[in-house]
XYZ file of C-alpha atoms in Angstrom:
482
model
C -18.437 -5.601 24.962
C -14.350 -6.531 25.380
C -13.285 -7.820 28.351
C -10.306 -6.420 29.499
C -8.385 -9.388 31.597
C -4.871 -8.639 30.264
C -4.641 -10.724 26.695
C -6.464 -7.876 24.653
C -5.527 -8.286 20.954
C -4.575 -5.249 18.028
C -7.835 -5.609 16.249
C -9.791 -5.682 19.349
C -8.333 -2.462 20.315
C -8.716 -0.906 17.315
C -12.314 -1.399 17.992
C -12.147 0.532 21.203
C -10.469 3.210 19.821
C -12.732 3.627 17.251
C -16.195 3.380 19.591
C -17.001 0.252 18.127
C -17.322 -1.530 21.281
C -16.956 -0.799 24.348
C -14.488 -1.939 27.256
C -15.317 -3.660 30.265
C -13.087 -4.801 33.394
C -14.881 -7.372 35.135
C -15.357 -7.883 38.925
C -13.165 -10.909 39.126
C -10.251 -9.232 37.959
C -9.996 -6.080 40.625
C -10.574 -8.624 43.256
C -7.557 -10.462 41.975
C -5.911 -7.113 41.845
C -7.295 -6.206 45.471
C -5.186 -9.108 46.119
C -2.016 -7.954 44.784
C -2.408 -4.536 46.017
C -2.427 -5.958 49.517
C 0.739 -8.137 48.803
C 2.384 -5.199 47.329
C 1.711 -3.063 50.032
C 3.116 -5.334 52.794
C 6.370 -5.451 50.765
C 6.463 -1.832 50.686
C 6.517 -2.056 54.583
C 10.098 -4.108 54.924
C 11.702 -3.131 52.265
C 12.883 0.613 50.246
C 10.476 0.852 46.982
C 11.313 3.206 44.110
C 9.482 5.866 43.916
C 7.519 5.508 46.524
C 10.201 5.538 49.575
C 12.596 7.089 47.345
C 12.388 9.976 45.065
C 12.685 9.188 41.186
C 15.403 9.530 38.381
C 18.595 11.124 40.042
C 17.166 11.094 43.048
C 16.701 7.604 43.340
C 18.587 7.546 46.473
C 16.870 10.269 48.505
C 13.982 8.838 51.140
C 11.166 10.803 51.038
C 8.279 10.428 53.553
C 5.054 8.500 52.006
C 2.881 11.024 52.984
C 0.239 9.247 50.689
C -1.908 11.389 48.639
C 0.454 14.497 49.308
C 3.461 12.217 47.858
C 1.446 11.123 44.880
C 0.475 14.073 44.169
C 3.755 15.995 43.603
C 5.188 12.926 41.551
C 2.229 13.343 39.019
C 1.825 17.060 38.886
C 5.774 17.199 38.251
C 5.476 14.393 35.746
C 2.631 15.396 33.874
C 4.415 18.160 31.603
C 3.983 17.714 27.877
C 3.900 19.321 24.592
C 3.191 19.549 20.694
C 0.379 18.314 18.985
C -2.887 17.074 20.890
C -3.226 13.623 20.199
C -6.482 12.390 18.449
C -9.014 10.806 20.898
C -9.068 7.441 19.063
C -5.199 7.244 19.593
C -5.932 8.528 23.904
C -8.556 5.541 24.027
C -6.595 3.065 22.618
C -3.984 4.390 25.297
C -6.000 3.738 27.880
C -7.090 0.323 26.743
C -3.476 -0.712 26.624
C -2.755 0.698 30.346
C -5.861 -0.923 31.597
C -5.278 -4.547 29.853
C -1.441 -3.830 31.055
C -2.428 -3.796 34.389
C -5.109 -6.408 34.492
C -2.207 -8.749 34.300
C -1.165 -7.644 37.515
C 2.423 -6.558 39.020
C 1.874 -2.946 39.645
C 0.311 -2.658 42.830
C -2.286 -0.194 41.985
C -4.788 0.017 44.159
C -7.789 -0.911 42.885
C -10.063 2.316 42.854
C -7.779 3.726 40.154
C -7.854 1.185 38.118
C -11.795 0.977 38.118
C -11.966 4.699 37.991
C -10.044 4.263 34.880
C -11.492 1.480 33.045
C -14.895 4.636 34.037
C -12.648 6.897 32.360
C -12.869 4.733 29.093
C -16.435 3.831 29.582
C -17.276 7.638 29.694
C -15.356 8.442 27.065
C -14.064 11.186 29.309
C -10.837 12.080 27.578
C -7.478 13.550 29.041
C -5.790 16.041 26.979
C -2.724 14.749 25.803
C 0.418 15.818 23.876
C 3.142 13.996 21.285
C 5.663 15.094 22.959
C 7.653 13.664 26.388
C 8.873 10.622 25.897
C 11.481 8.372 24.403
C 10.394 5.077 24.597
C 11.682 4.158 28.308
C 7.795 5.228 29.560
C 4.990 7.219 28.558
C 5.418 9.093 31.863
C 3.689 12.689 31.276
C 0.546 11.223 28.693
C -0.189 9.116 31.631
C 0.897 11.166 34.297
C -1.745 13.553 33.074
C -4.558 10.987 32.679
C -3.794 10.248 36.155
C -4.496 14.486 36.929
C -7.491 14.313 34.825
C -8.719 11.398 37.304
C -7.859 13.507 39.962
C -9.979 16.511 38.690
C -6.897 18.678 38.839
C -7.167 18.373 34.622
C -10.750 18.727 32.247
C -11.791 15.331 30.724
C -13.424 15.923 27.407
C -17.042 14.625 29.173
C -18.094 14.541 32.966
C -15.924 12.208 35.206
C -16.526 11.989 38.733
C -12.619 12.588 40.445
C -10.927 10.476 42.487
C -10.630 11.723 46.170
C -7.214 10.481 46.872
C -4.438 8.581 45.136
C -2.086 6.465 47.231
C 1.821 6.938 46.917
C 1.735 3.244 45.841
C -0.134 3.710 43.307
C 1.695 6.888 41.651
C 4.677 5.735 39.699
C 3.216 2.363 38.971
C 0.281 3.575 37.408
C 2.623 5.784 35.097
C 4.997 3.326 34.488
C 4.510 2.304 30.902
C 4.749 3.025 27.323
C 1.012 2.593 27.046
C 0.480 5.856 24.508
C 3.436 4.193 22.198
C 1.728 0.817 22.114
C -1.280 2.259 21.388
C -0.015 4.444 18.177
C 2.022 1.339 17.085
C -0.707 -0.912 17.362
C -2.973 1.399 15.369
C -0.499 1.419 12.586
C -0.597 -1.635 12.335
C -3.981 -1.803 11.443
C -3.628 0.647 8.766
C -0.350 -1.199 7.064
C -2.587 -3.987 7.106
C -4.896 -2.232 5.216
C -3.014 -0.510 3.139
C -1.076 -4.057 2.486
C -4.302 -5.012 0.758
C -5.325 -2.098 -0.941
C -1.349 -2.050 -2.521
C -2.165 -5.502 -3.487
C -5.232 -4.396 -5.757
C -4.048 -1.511 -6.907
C -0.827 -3.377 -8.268
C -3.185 -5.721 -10.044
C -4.522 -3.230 -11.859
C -1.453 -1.766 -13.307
C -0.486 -5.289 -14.377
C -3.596 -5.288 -16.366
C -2.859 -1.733 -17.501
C 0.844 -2.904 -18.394
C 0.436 -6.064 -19.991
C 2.716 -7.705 -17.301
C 4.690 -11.222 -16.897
C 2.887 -13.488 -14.411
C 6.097 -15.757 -13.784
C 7.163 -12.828 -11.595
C 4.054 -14.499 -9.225
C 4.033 -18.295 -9.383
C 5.050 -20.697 -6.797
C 8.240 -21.391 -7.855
C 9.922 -18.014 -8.570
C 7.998 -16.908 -5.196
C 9.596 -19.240 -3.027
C 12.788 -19.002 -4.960
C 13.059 -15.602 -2.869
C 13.657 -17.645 0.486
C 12.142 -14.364 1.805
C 9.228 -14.520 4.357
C 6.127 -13.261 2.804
C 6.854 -13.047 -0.667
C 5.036 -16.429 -1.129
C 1.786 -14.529 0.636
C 2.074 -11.591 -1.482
C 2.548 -13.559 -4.970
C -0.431 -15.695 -4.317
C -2.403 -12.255 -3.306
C -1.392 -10.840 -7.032
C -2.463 -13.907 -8.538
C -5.532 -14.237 -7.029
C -6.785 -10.409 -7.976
C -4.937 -10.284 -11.127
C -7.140 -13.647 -12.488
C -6.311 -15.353 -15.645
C -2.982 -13.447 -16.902
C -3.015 -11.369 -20.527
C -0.211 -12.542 -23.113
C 2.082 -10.724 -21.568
C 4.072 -7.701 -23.429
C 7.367 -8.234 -22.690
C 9.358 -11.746 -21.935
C 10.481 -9.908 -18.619
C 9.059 -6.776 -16.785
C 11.084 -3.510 -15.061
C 11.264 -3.811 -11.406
C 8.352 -1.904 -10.965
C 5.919 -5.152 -11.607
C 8.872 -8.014 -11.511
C 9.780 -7.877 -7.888
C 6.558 -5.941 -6.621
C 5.865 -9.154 -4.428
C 9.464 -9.643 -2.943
C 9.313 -5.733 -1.675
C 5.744 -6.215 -0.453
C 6.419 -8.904 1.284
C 9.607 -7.240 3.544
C 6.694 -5.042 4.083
C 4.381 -7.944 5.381
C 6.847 -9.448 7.364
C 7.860 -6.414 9.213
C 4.484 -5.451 10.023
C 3.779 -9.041 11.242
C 6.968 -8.697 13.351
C 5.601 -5.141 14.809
C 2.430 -6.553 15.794
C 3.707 -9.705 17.728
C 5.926 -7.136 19.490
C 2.935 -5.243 20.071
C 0.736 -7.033 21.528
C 3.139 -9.131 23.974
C 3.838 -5.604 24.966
C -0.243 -4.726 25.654
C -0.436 -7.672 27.772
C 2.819 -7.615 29.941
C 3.499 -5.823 33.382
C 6.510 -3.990 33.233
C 5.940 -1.542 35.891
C 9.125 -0.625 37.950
C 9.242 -1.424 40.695
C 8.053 -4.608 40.026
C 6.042 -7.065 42.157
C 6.310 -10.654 41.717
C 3.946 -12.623 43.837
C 4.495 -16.006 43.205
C 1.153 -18.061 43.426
C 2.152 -21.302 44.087
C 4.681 -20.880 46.577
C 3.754 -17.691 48.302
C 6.750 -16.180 47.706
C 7.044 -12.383 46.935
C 9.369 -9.594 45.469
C 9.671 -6.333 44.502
C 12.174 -6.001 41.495
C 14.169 -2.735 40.721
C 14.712 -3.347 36.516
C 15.061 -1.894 33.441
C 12.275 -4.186 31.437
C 10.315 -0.623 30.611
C 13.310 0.178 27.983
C 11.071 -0.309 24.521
C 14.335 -1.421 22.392
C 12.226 -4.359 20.861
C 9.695 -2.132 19.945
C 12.027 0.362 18.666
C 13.878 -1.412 16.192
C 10.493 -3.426 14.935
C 9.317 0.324 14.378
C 12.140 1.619 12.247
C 12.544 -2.083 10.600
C 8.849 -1.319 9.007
C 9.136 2.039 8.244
C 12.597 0.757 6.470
C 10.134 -1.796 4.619
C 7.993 1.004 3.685
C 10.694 2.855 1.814
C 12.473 0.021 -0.060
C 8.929 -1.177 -1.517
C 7.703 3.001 -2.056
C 10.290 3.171 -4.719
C 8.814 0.151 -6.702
C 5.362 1.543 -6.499
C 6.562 5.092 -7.863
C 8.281 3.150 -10.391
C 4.787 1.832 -11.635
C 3.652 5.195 -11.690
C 6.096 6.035 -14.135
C 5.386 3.604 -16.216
C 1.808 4.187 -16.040
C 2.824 7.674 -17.655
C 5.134 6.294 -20.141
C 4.239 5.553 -23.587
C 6.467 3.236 -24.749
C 4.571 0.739 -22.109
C 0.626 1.933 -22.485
C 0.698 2.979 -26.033
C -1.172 6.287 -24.594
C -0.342 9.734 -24.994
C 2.544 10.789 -22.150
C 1.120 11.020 -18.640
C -1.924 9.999 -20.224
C -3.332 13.248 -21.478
C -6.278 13.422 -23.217
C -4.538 13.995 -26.794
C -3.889 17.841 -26.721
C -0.370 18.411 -27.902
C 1.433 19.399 -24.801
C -1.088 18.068 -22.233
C -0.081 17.310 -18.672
C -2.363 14.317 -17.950
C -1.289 12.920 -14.894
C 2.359 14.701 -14.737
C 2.155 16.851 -11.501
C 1.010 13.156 -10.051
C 4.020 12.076 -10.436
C 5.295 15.062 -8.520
C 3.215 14.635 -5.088
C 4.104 10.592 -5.617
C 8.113 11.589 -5.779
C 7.345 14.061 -3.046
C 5.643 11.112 -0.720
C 8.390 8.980 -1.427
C 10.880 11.631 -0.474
C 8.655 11.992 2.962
C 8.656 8.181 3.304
C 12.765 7.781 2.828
C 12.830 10.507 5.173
C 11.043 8.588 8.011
C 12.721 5.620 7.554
C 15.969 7.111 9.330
C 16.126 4.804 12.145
C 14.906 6.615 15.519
C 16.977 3.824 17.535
C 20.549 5.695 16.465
C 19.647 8.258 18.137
C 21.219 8.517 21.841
C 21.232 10.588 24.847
C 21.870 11.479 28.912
C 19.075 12.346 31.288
C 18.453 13.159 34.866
C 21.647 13.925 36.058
C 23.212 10.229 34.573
C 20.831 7.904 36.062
C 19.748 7.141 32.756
C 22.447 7.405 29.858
C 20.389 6.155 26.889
C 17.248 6.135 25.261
C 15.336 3.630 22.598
C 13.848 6.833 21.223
C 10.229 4.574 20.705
C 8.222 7.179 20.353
C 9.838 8.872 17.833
C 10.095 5.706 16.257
C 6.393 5.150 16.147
C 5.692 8.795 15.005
C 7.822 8.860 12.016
C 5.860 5.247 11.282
C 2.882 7.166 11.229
C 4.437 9.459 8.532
C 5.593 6.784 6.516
C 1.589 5.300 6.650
C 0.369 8.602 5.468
C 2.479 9.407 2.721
C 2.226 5.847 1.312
C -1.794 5.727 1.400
C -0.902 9.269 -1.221
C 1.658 6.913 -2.903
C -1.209 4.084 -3.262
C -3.643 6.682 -4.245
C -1.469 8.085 -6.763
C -0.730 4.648 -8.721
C -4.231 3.907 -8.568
C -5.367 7.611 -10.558
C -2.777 6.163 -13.147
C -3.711 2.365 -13.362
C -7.236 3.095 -13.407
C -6.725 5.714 -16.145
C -5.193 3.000 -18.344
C -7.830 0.595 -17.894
C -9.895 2.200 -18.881
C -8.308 3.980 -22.302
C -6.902 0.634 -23.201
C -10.122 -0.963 -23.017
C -8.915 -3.853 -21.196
C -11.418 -3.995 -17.680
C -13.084 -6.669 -19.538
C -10.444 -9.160 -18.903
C -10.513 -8.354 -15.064
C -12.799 -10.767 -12.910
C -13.537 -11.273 -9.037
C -12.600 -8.991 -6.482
C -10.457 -6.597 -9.315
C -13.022 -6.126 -11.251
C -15.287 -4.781 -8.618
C -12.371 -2.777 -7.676
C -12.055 -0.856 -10.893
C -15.829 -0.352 -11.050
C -15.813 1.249 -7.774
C -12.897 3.505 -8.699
C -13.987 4.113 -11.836
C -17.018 5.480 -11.261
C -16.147 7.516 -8.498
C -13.059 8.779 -10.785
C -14.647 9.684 -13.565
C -13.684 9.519 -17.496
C -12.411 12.985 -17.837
C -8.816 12.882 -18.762
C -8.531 16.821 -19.801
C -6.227 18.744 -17.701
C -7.723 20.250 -15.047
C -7.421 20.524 -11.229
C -7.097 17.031 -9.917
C -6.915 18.025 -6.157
C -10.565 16.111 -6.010
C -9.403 13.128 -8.072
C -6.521 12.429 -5.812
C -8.413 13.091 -2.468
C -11.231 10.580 -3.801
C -8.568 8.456 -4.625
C -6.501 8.665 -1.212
C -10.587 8.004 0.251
C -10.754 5.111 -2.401
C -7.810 3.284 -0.791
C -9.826 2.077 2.139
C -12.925 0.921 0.240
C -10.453 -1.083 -1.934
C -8.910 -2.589 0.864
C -12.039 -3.592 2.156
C -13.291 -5.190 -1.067
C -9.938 -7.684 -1.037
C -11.240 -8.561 2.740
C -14.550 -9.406 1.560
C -15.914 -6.891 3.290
């Protein structure tokens, strides 16, 4: 059982999302926010509130009658349009976990009957039926506009929910307020770059082994002679797995092994930057309006601002996905080696000795191809620019595409990972060298190994590269210790 208070953490809502545990809001925090409901409210009486006196967007400066339900309504019906893809359900319950935790810090003024009915939403796991597409990173307004229908009954939850009878007006536009669906996908990737970060580190092992690399590329000294963040982490990963070091083959190495820890690292570094952005983002209120009730003083305010506009989050998203591509290139360059004789003394591609075999050549093809993909998504989202609603608002952070070409940058590089490992574990194996591996890498290539097979004649090797692709998580979890 998590708590949700408001300082929920990546990991811990990974294991939401993924039905590990389960979430729980306790009493003492919808008493605190009975509290600020009734602050907010009185506010609301003396002074104009966005949104909820006032229409929304353009017409920011026409008073509309709080008509309660009625007005609440009509702002969530018309913001709950959406489209494209349905979004998995582990991705829509780590979206609610992030709106729930968001507003268990308090500042919105939702009353609190919506917020228990959904922190019951999550408990259920009675899902809303959302879409990728309808926003741009300045608030998830439609994915949360229609979680807020689906609590209403006017949408189908994926289980039995019991609806909400009424919704205040107060409660409408705060409750949508928030970029909770784009937190949720960027913390999730996180997860997985950490993952993959450890599975890359393994698998690069290996071909060192296979290669007959330099180690100086990985002590202390030519590490921190980088003066990059996280190169010093990644070296002393590659040390660990790679285990007392073979005479090495050359006196210095291609790219492809030499500065493997320098691009990993950018990697690293990026991702840690995306998740500290993340998760001050899971536990903020940014609602506007925005109501400040100061506890020691008693005073109080309702704040018109522009906090919501995910620029942060934007430019930590593209900054990885950047990472991604710089350090793709290096791991298609061990590929290539992998294939090349000159390095593994093999036949090319590592056929199995038939003049004219392919071995591992159309490999090389879907790597190049998921390197392509990866470049591709690294394009930074954040250039992008554009005028909605009639001026009000004349730009956009463009988060959410951001966060969605991330995800295609995650995919195509667990292929890319899968892809060196068919070749590194192909070479360990014909060069006879595993015996030299120890620890955690040597557990590694038994486990791939044997679920890989010794069969090096050309054939299809669709199956070897989707056990491979499956492969990359079990490796990862052998370098946790898991």
């Amino acid at each position: 059982m998590i708590e949700i208070t408001g300082a929920l953490g990546i990991d811990e809502l990974r294991r939401i999302a993924d039905l590990e545990e389960e979430a729980f809001m306790p009493p003492a925090v919808l008493d605190r926010l009975a509290t600020s409901h009734d602050a907010a409210r009185d506010l609301a009486e003396h002074a104009a509130v966005y949104g909820r006196s006032t229409g929304v967007g353009a017409n920011k400066d026409t008073a509309v009658a709080d008509d309660g339900d009625a007005h609440a309504r009509r702002l969530l019906r018309s913001h709950a349009v959406d489209a494209g893809e349905v979004v998995p359900d582990r991705v829509v319950r780590a979206m609610l976990a992030v709106r729930l935790n968001q507003l268990a810090v308090g500042g919105s003024g939702v009353e609190p009957a919506v917020v228990a009915a959904l922190a019951e939403m999550l408990r259920r796991d009675a899902l809303p039926t959302v879409r990728t597409l309808g926003s741009i990173g300045t608030g998830d307004l439609t994915a949360l506009a229609g979680a807020a229908l689906t609590l209403l009954g006017e949408r189908p939850a994926s289980s039995p929910l019991e609806p909400l009878d009424a919704w205040g007006s107060e409660s409408a536009l705060s409750f949508i307020s928030s970029s909770a669906l784009t937190i949720a996908r960027a913390a999730l990737a996180v997860e997985e770059l950490r993952r993959l970060d450890r599975a890359w580190s393994a698998v690069c092992a290996l071909s060192f082994h296979a290669l007959d690399g330099n180690a100086q590329a990985y002590v202390e000294a030519a590490a921190g002679a980088s003066a990059a963040p996280g190169v010093e982490a990644a070296a002393a990963a590659l040390r660990a797995l790679i285990g007392p070091a073979p005479e090495p083959a050359r006196i210095q190495d291609p790219f492809a092994l030499r500065i493997a820890a320098i691009t990993q690292g950018v990697v690293a570094t990026a991702t840690d930057r995306l998740a500290d952005q993340v998760e001050a983002l899971m536990g903020v209120a940014q609602e506007n309006p925005l109501y400040v009730l100061g506890a020691d003083d008693g005073s109080r305010a309702v704040l018109h601002h522009g906090a919501f506009f995910q620029a942060q989050l934007a430019a930590e998203l593209d900054a990885t996905a950047l990472a991604l591509a710089q350090t793709s290139t290096i791991t298609f360059s061990r590929l290539r080696l992998l294939n090349e004789p000159a390095f593994t003394g093999l036949p090319p591609f590592l056929g199995d000795g038939e003049p004219g075999a392919s071995g591992l050549m159309m490999v090389e093809y879907v790597a190049a191809g998921a390197v392509a993909d990866i470049r591709h998504a690294a394009q930074p989202a954040a250039l992008g620019t554009v005028v909605l609603s009639r001026g009000a608002e004349e730009d956009a952070p463009f988060a959410a595409q951001a966060v969605a070409q991330l995800e295609d940058a995650v995919v195509a590089t667990r292929t890319l990972i899968a892809c060196e490992l068919l070749g590194a574990v192909r070479v360990v194996r014909r060069r006879g060298v595993a015996d030299r591996l120890t620890g955690t890498l040597a557990e590694v290539f038994v486990r791939a190994s044997a679920s890989l097979g010794s069969d090096d004649a050309d054939r299809d090797l669709r199956p070897d590269l989707e056990r491979a692709t499956a492969l990359v998580t079990e490796v990862a979890d052998l370098v946790a210790g898991r």
